[in-house]
Short mmCIF file of C-alpha atoms and ligand atoms in Angstrom, two decimals:
data_model
loop_
_atom_site.label_atom_id
_atom_site.label_comp_id
_atom_site.label_asym_id
_atom_site.label_seq_id
_atom_site.Cartn_x
_atom_site.Cartn_y
_atom_site.Cartn_z
CA MET A 1 12.30 -17.88 19.62
CA GLY A 2 15.13 -20.41 19.68
CA SER A 3 13.67 -23.71 20.84
CA CYS A 4 10.23 -22.49 21.80
CA GLN A 5 9.33 -25.34 24.07
CA THR A 6 12.26 -26.95 25.80
CA GLY A 7 12.04 -27.78 29.48
CA ARG A 8 14.31 -24.92 30.28
CA ARG A 9 11.65 -22.55 29.07
CA ASN A 10 9.31 -23.69 31.76
CA PHE A 11 12.03 -23.01 34.27
CA CYS A 12 12.63 -19.58 32.86
CA ARG A 13 8.99 -18.66 32.81
CA ARG A 14 8.86 -19.40 36.49
CA ILE A 15 11.66 -16.96 37.15
CA ILE A 16 10.06 -14.25 35.08
CA SER A 17 6.70 -14.71 36.71
CA LEU A 18 8.29 -14.35 40.14
CA SER A 19 9.93 -11.17 39.04
CA CYS A 20 6.80 -9.79 37.45
CA ALA A 21 4.79 -10.58 40.53
CA GLY A 22 7.09 -8.43 42.60
CA LEU A 23 8.31 -11.38 44.62
CA ALA A 24 11.91 -11.71 45.64
CA PRO A 25 13.92 -12.71 42.59
CA LEU A 26 16.39 -15.53 42.67
CA PRO A 27 19.95 -14.54 43.58
CA ALA A 28 21.25 -14.58 40.05
CA LEU A 29 18.38 -12.45 38.84
CA ALA A 30 18.70 -10.04 41.73
CA ALA A 31 21.86 -8.84 40.08
CA CYS A 32 20.40 -8.77 36.59
CA PHE A 33 19.41 -5.24 36.07
CA SER A 34 21.19 -3.40 38.84
CA GLU A 35 24.62 -2.88 37.36
CA PRO A 36 25.67 -6.51 37.10
CA SER A 37 29.22 -6.94 38.19
CA PRO A 38 31.29 -10.09 37.97
CA ASN A 39 32.41 -9.50 41.55
CA ARG A 40 28.89 -9.96 42.82
CA ALA A 41 29.14 -13.63 42.01
CA ASP A 42 31.60 -13.97 44.87
CA LYS A 43 28.80 -13.10 47.24
CA LEU A 44 26.80 -15.98 45.87
CA ARG A 45 29.49 -18.30 47.20
CA VAL A 46 29.97 -20.09 43.97
CA ASN A 47 33.31 -21.11 42.67
CA MET A 48 34.14 -20.92 39.03
CA ASN A 49 36.30 -24.01 39.15
CA SER A 50 34.24 -25.97 41.61
CA GLY A 51 32.39 -29.09 40.73
CA ASN A 52 32.73 -31.54 37.97
CA GLY A 53 34.02 -30.81 34.53
CA ASN A 54 34.25 -27.04 34.56
CA ARG A 55 37.92 -26.56 35.12
CA LEU A 56 39.04 -24.37 32.30
CA ASN A 57 41.12 -26.78 30.26
CA ASP A 58 43.28 -25.78 27.34
CA PHE A 59 40.20 -25.18 25.22
CA GLU A 60 40.20 -21.73 23.69
CA PRO A 61 36.90 -20.37 22.44
CA GLY A 62 36.94 -19.11 18.89
CA TYR A 63 36.12 -15.51 19.71
CA LEU A 64 39.38 -15.04 21.64
CA LYS A 65 41.51 -15.38 18.55
CA LEU A 66 39.26 -12.96 16.68
CA TYR A 67 39.35 -10.60 19.64
CA ARG A 68 43.15 -10.52 19.64
CA SER A 69 43.32 -9.81 15.92
CA GLY A 70 40.65 -7.10 16.02
CA GLU A 71 38.43 -9.16 13.74
CA LEU A 72 35.75 -9.57 16.39
CA ARG A 73 35.27 -5.81 16.53
CA ALA A 74 35.26 -5.55 12.74
CA ARG A 75 32.58 -8.24 12.44
CA ALA A 76 30.48 -6.57 15.14
CA GLU A 77 30.65 -3.30 13.25
CA VAL A 78 29.51 -4.93 10.01
CA LEU A 79 26.56 -6.47 11.83
CA TRP A 80 25.80 -3.19 13.57
CA ASP A 81 25.75 -1.39 10.26
CA MET A 82 23.20 -3.88 8.95
CA MET A 83 20.70 -2.48 11.41
CA ARG A 84 20.49 0.71 9.30
CA THR A 85 18.33 -1.16 6.80
CA CYS A 86 17.97 -4.23 8.91
CA ARG A 87 18.70 -7.57 7.31
CA LEU A 88 19.75 -9.45 10.40
CA CYS A 89 17.02 -12.05 10.02
CA PRO A 90 15.27 -13.58 6.99
CA ARG A 91 12.38 -11.12 7.34
CA GLU A 92 14.76 -8.45 5.93
CA CYS A 93 12.28 -5.73 6.83
CA GLU A 94 14.90 -2.99 6.32
CA GLN A 95 13.86 -0.83 9.25
CA ASP A 96 16.46 1.68 10.42
CA ARG A 97 16.93 0.40 13.93
CA ILE A 98 19.87 2.71 14.56
CA ARG A 99 17.53 5.68 14.19
CA GLY A 100 15.03 4.15 16.54
CA GLN A 101 12.70 2.37 14.16
CA LYS A 102 11.38 -0.94 15.43
CA GLY A 103 11.72 -4.11 13.42
CA ASP A 104 8.48 -5.04 11.70
CA TYR A 105 8.59 -8.52 13.24
CA CYS A 106 11.15 -8.51 16.07
CA ASP A 107 9.86 -5.17 17.41
CA ALA A 108 13.43 -4.27 18.38
CA THR A 109 15.33 -1.03 17.93
CA SER A 110 19.09 -0.95 18.42
CA GLN A 111 18.47 -0.80 22.18
CA LEU A 112 19.49 -4.15 23.62
CA GLN A 113 16.87 -5.83 25.79
CA VAL A 114 17.38 -8.84 28.04
CA SER A 115 14.67 -10.76 29.83
CA SER A 116 16.83 -12.74 32.24
CA TYR A 117 20.17 -14.41 32.75
CA ASN A 118 20.98 -17.32 35.00
CA PRO A 119 22.63 -20.72 35.26
CA HIS A 120 20.18 -23.05 33.59
CA PHE A 121 19.66 -26.74 34.23
CA GLY A 122 17.01 -27.62 31.65
CA GLU A 123 19.26 -27.78 28.59
CA GLU A 124 20.90 -30.88 27.13
CA LYS A 125 23.18 -32.65 29.61
CA PRO A 126 26.42 -31.82 27.79
CA LEU A 127 25.57 -28.14 28.19
CA VAL A 128 24.33 -28.28 31.75
CA GLY A 129 27.00 -30.43 33.39
CA ARG A 130 27.04 -29.84 37.09
CA ASN A 131 26.93 -26.06 37.24
CA GLY A 132 24.47 -25.18 34.53
CA SER A 133 24.42 -23.48 31.19
CA GLY A 134 24.97 -19.72 31.45
CA THR A 135 21.81 -18.60 29.74
CA VAL A 136 20.97 -15.09 28.59
CA PHE A 137 17.41 -14.68 27.29
CA PHE A 138 16.93 -11.83 24.87
CA THR A 139 13.63 -10.03 24.52
CA ASN A 140 11.56 -10.40 21.32
CA CYS A 141 11.78 -12.76 18.38
CA ALA A 142 10.99 -12.48 14.67
CA MET A 143 9.67 -16.03 14.32
CA LEU A 144 6.25 -15.25 15.83
CA CYS A 145 5.34 -18.90 16.53
CA VAL A 146 1.68 -19.18 17.48
CA PHE A 147 2.49 -21.84 20.10
CA CYS A 148 5.43 -20.11 21.79
CA ILE A 149 5.63 -21.07 25.43
CA ASN A 150 7.56 -17.89 26.18
CA TRP A 151 5.29 -15.52 24.34
CA GLU A 152 5.53 -12.86 27.05
CA ILE A 153 9.23 -12.54 26.25
CA SER A 154 9.21 -13.31 22.55
CA GLN A 155 6.08 -11.45 21.50
CA ARG A 156 5.10 -9.13 24.32
CA GLY A 157 8.46 -7.54 25.03
CA ALA A 158 9.04 -8.69 28.60
CA GLY A 159 12.55 -7.57 29.50
CA HIS A 160 14.76 -4.65 30.38
CA ASP A 161 17.03 -2.27 28.54
CA VAL A 162 20.67 -3.14 29.15
CA THR A 163 23.95 -1.76 27.87
CA ILE A 164 26.64 -3.69 26.03
CA LYS A 165 28.79 -3.36 29.15
CA GLN A 166 26.06 -4.87 31.30
CA LEU A 167 25.70 -7.78 28.89
CA SER A 168 29.44 -8.42 29.03
CA ASN A 169 29.30 -8.33 32.83
CA MET A 170 26.46 -10.85 32.77
CA MET A 171 28.68 -13.17 30.74
CA LEU A 172 31.57 -12.75 33.17
CA MET A 173 29.30 -13.30 36.13
CA LEU A 174 27.91 -16.51 34.65
CA GLN A 175 31.48 -17.69 34.18
CA LYS A 176 32.28 -16.90 37.81
CA MET A 177 29.21 -18.82 38.87
CA GLY A 178 30.69 -21.93 37.32
CA CYS A 179 28.53 -22.19 34.21
CA HIS A 180 29.98 -24.29 31.42
CA ASN A 181 29.09 -22.00 28.54
CA ILE A 182 27.44 -18.71 27.62
CA ASN A 183 24.12 -19.61 26.04
CA VAL A 184 22.57 -16.74 24.08
CA VAL A 185 18.89 -17.50 23.55
CA THR A 186 17.05 -15.91 20.60
CA PRO A 187 20.16 -14.01 19.56
CA THR A 188 19.42 -13.25 15.90
CA HIS A 189 18.18 -9.66 16.16
CA TYR A 190 20.87 -8.80 18.70
CA SER A 191 23.87 -10.45 17.05
CA PRO A 192 25.78 -7.12 16.77
CA HIS A 193 25.34 -6.47 20.49
CA ILE A 194 26.44 -9.99 21.38
CA LEU A 195 29.69 -9.63 19.47
CA LEU A 196 30.37 -6.25 21.03
CA ALA A 197 29.70 -7.66 24.48
CA LEU A 198 31.95 -10.63 23.74
CA GLU A 199 34.74 -8.24 22.87
CA GLU A 200 34.38 -6.53 26.25
CA ALA A 201 34.02 -9.81 28.08
CA ALA A 202 37.06 -11.29 26.35
CA ALA A 203 39.09 -8.33 27.56
CA GLY A 204 37.70 -9.03 31.02
CA GLY A 205 38.71 -12.68 31.04
CA LEU A 206 35.82 -14.60 29.49
CA ARG A 207 36.99 -18.05 28.42
CA LEU A 208 33.76 -20.04 28.09
CA PRO A 209 32.45 -21.37 24.79
CA VAL A 210 29.50 -19.47 23.35
CA ALA A 211 26.37 -21.37 22.41
CA TYR A 212 24.15 -19.71 19.78
CA ASN A 213 20.65 -20.84 20.67
CA THR A 214 18.60 -20.09 17.58
CA SER A 215 15.36 -20.90 15.80
CA GLY A 216 17.56 -22.04 12.93
CA TRP A 217 16.04 -19.42 10.64
CA GLU A 218 19.33 -17.68 9.98
CA ARG A 219 20.65 -15.95 6.90
CA LEU A 220 23.89 -17.38 5.51
CA GLU A 221 25.41 -13.93 5.32
CA ILE A 222 24.99 -13.52 9.07
CA LEU A 223 26.22 -17.01 9.91
CA GLN A 224 29.35 -16.40 7.88
CA LEU A 225 30.04 -13.35 10.05
CA LEU A 226 29.71 -15.59 13.09
CA ASP A 227 32.18 -18.14 11.72
CA GLY A 228 34.92 -18.54 14.31
CA VAL A 229 32.99 -16.59 16.93
CA ILE A 230 30.48 -19.25 17.89
CA ASP A 231 31.66 -22.54 19.38
CA ILE A 232 28.33 -24.32 19.79
CA TYR A 233 25.24 -24.01 17.66
CA LEU A 234 21.94 -25.03 19.28
CA SER A 235 19.62 -24.91 16.35
CA ASP A 236 15.94 -25.65 16.18
CA PHE A 237 14.66 -27.41 13.11
CA LYS A 238 10.95 -26.88 13.55
CA TYR A 239 9.26 -27.57 10.23
CA PHE A 240 10.01 -29.38 7.02
CA ASP A 241 6.98 -28.14 5.08
CA PRO A 242 6.84 -24.46 4.01
CA GLN A 243 3.07 -24.38 4.42
CA MET A 244 3.30 -25.54 8.00
CA ALA A 245 6.02 -22.98 8.69
CA ASP A 246 3.84 -20.25 7.23
CA LYS A 247 0.82 -21.36 9.19
CA TYR A 248 2.39 -21.61 12.64
CA SER A 249 5.11 -18.96 12.25
CA PRO A 250 3.21 -16.50 10.06
CA GLY A 251 5.10 -15.42 6.95
CA ALA A 252 7.98 -17.83 7.55
CA GLU A 253 7.35 -20.12 4.59
CA SER A 254 11.06 -19.85 3.76
CA TYR A 255 11.90 -21.50 7.08
CA PRO A 256 12.56 -25.06 5.83
CA ASP A 257 14.75 -23.97 2.94
CA ILE A 258 16.70 -21.33 4.85
CA THR A 259 17.10 -23.52 7.92
CA ARG A 260 18.42 -26.49 5.93
CA LYS A 261 21.11 -24.25 4.46
CA ALA A 262 21.80 -22.67 7.84
CA ILE A 263 22.23 -26.03 9.53
CA LEU A 264 24.69 -27.16 6.88
CA GLU A 265 26.67 -23.98 7.43
CA MET A 266 26.60 -24.38 11.22
CA HIS A 267 27.89 -27.92 10.83
CA ARG A 268 30.62 -26.74 8.49
CA GLN A 269 31.75 -24.26 11.13
CA VAL A 270 31.70 -26.35 14.30
CA GLY A 271 31.25 -29.99 13.29
CA VAL A 272 29.63 -32.80 15.21
CA ALA A 273 28.98 -32.25 18.91
CA ASP A 274 31.24 -34.62 20.82
CA PRO A 275 31.23 -33.93 24.54
CA ARG A 276 33.56 -36.86 25.24
CA ALA A 277 36.51 -34.61 24.46
CA ASN A 278 35.94 -32.76 27.74
CA ARG A 279 34.51 -35.28 30.20
CA GLY A 280 30.95 -34.94 28.98
CA ILE A 281 30.87 -31.13 28.76
CA LEU A 282 30.36 -29.83 25.26
CA GLN A 283 32.72 -27.13 24.06
CA ARG A 284 32.16 -27.24 20.32
CA GLY A 285 29.68 -28.66 17.85
CA LEU A 286 26.15 -28.59 16.48
CA ILE A 287 23.05 -29.73 18.35
CA ILE A 288 19.81 -29.89 16.36
CA ARG A 289 16.56 -29.65 18.30
CA HIS A 290 13.34 -30.86 16.78
CA LEU A 291 10.15 -30.29 18.72
CA VAL A 292 7.86 -33.17 17.82
CA MET A 293 4.38 -31.71 17.37
CA PRO A 294 0.88 -33.20 17.35
CA ASN A 295 -0.41 -34.50 14.05
CA ASN A 296 3.10 -34.41 12.64
CA VAL A 297 2.87 -30.76 11.65
CA GLY A 298 6.65 -30.51 11.92
CA GLY A 299 7.15 -33.20 9.28
CA THR A 300 9.40 -35.27 11.53
CA GLY A 301 9.81 -38.24 9.17
CA GLU A 302 11.11 -36.21 6.22
CA LEU A 303 13.11 -33.96 8.49
CA VAL A 304 15.13 -36.75 10.11
CA LYS A 305 15.66 -38.37 6.72
CA TRP A 306 17.12 -35.11 5.46
CA ILE A 307 19.47 -34.88 8.43
CA ALA A 308 20.64 -38.45 7.89
CA ALA A 309 21.20 -37.84 4.19
CA ASN A 310 23.04 -34.54 4.54
CA LEU A 311 24.94 -34.66 7.83
CA PRO A 312 26.96 -37.32 9.64
CA LEU A 313 24.77 -40.02 11.15
CA ASN A 314 26.18 -39.22 14.59
CA THR A 315 24.89 -35.65 14.46
CA TYR A 316 23.44 -34.79 17.86
CA VAL A 317 19.65 -34.60 17.43
CA ASN A 318 17.41 -33.81 20.37
CA LEU A 319 13.89 -35.06 19.71
CA MET A 320 11.85 -32.99 22.11
CA SER A 321 8.65 -34.47 23.48
CA GLN A 322 7.38 -31.64 25.62
CA TYR A 323 5.15 -29.76 23.22
CA THR A 324 2.49 -27.93 25.21
CA PRO A 325 -0.27 -25.88 23.57
CA MET A 326 0.41 -22.33 24.67
CA PHE A 327 -0.26 -18.77 23.55
CA ASN A 328 -2.51 -18.93 20.45
CA ALA A 329 -2.24 -22.67 19.85
CA HIS A 330 -5.85 -23.11 20.93
CA GLU A 331 -6.90 -21.42 17.68
CA TYR A 332 -5.46 -24.37 15.74
CA PRO A 333 -7.30 -27.58 16.73
CA GLU A 334 -4.60 -29.83 15.29
CA ILE A 335 -1.97 -28.45 17.73
CA SER A 336 -4.20 -27.62 20.67
CA ARG A 337 -3.24 -30.73 22.60
CA ARG A 338 -0.11 -32.37 23.90
CA LEU A 339 1.79 -35.06 22.08
CA THR A 340 0.69 -38.65 22.49
CA VAL A 341 3.08 -41.43 23.48
CA ARG A 342 2.47 -43.06 20.13
CA GLU A 343 3.34 -39.90 18.22
CA TYR A 344 6.60 -39.52 20.09
CA ARG A 345 7.50 -43.16 19.65
CA ASN A 346 6.81 -42.86 15.94
CA ALA A 347 9.19 -39.90 15.78
CA VAL A 348 11.94 -41.83 17.56
CA SER A 349 11.37 -44.83 15.28
CA ALA A 350 11.61 -42.61 12.20
CA ALA A 351 14.91 -41.12 13.38
CA SER A 352 16.34 -44.54 14.17
CA ALA A 353 15.15 -45.95 10.86
CA ALA A 354 16.81 -43.05 9.09
CA GLY A 355 20.09 -44.19 10.63
CA LEU A 356 20.66 -41.41 13.15
CA THR A 357 22.77 -42.73 16.00
CA ASN A 358 23.11 -39.82 18.40
CA LEU A 359 19.57 -39.15 19.52
CA ASP A 360 18.64 -37.33 22.69
CA ILE A 361 15.37 -39.04 23.58
CA GLN A 362 13.07 -37.95 26.37
CA GLY A 363 10.38 -39.57 28.40
CA VAL A 364 6.84 -38.76 27.43
S1 SF4 B 401 15.93 -8.62 12.94
FE1 SF4 B 401 14.04 -7.43 13.22
S2 SF4 B 401 14.44 -5.48 12.21
FE2 SF4 B 401 15.95 -6.94 11.46
S3 SF4 B 401 15.11 -7.82 9.59
FE3 SF4 B 401 14.52 -9.15 11.27
S4 SF4 B 401 12.48 -8.39 11.92
FE4 SF4 B 401 13.43 -6.79 10.69
#
């Protein structure tokens, strides 16, 4: 799952658990799976242009140009066709999802499934602003991390079937609610659906930047089809050592190599994240998220050195301190505890020593 353990995940888990428990869902979620309509946002008494920093300036998200030229549709169709012998993620399991086969790892057919959507306030500040990041959580994930904090969604299929039209309406509703971006979380196996929904939403007036919130384990061929569609990449960079990747995300030993190439491509497409251009609200750029893990299983020192050597030193790097042993982490003694203050400080020191100047550092 993209960014397995950010603070926002805790927030989201709370929402899901409320829903699963049969308790009254939050207002935004109440509309989730009952024919979401952008007009329903009016009843929530939120104003799209209220608050600080969300007035739609002259920024134009990339997908609009591609929508007008018909290229967005063409790219969506290429991606859709890939589901016939699916190669949307590096697992390349070649299941025929169009004919109803489930992915060997993502467990997804071509039926789109969403777990929740809502304004989210646990992301990086330049995404959250005052009105939140318009987050859509997709069901399932091919990464299979043993410590995933959202394992019910990523590995147990918590979510609901939705149509492309419903997804586009969710995007429009999040815009009406004042969110600063559309944040698609764990999008890889549903990239065709996202582009199709963006086409519909663009026709309906969507003007927000789209943030692709990914594990980072992305094939170059897919990223090149997203070039010009995605405005913001939120990419995890979990492991630097293939053996660690294989151990904690079973079968993903290619993760470090593929993710390094993917991050370079993401940077080529959108550049350095610089929220100053829009009063602190990010509209374009790359954010790298590295979850610092106990006993340095993520290889933080080498990882930050690689970033410093291969990307601008002011690349936005979020060093996340909130690792919590969840799901099957207890089966691995070396990651069955939280991070120590010393471990996190060592990670920050390593990033600073590498020369990185744009670090998002958290309390421990
Ligand atoms: S996205 Fe799913 S079906 Fe497609 S290659 Fe990956 S695991 Fe297989």
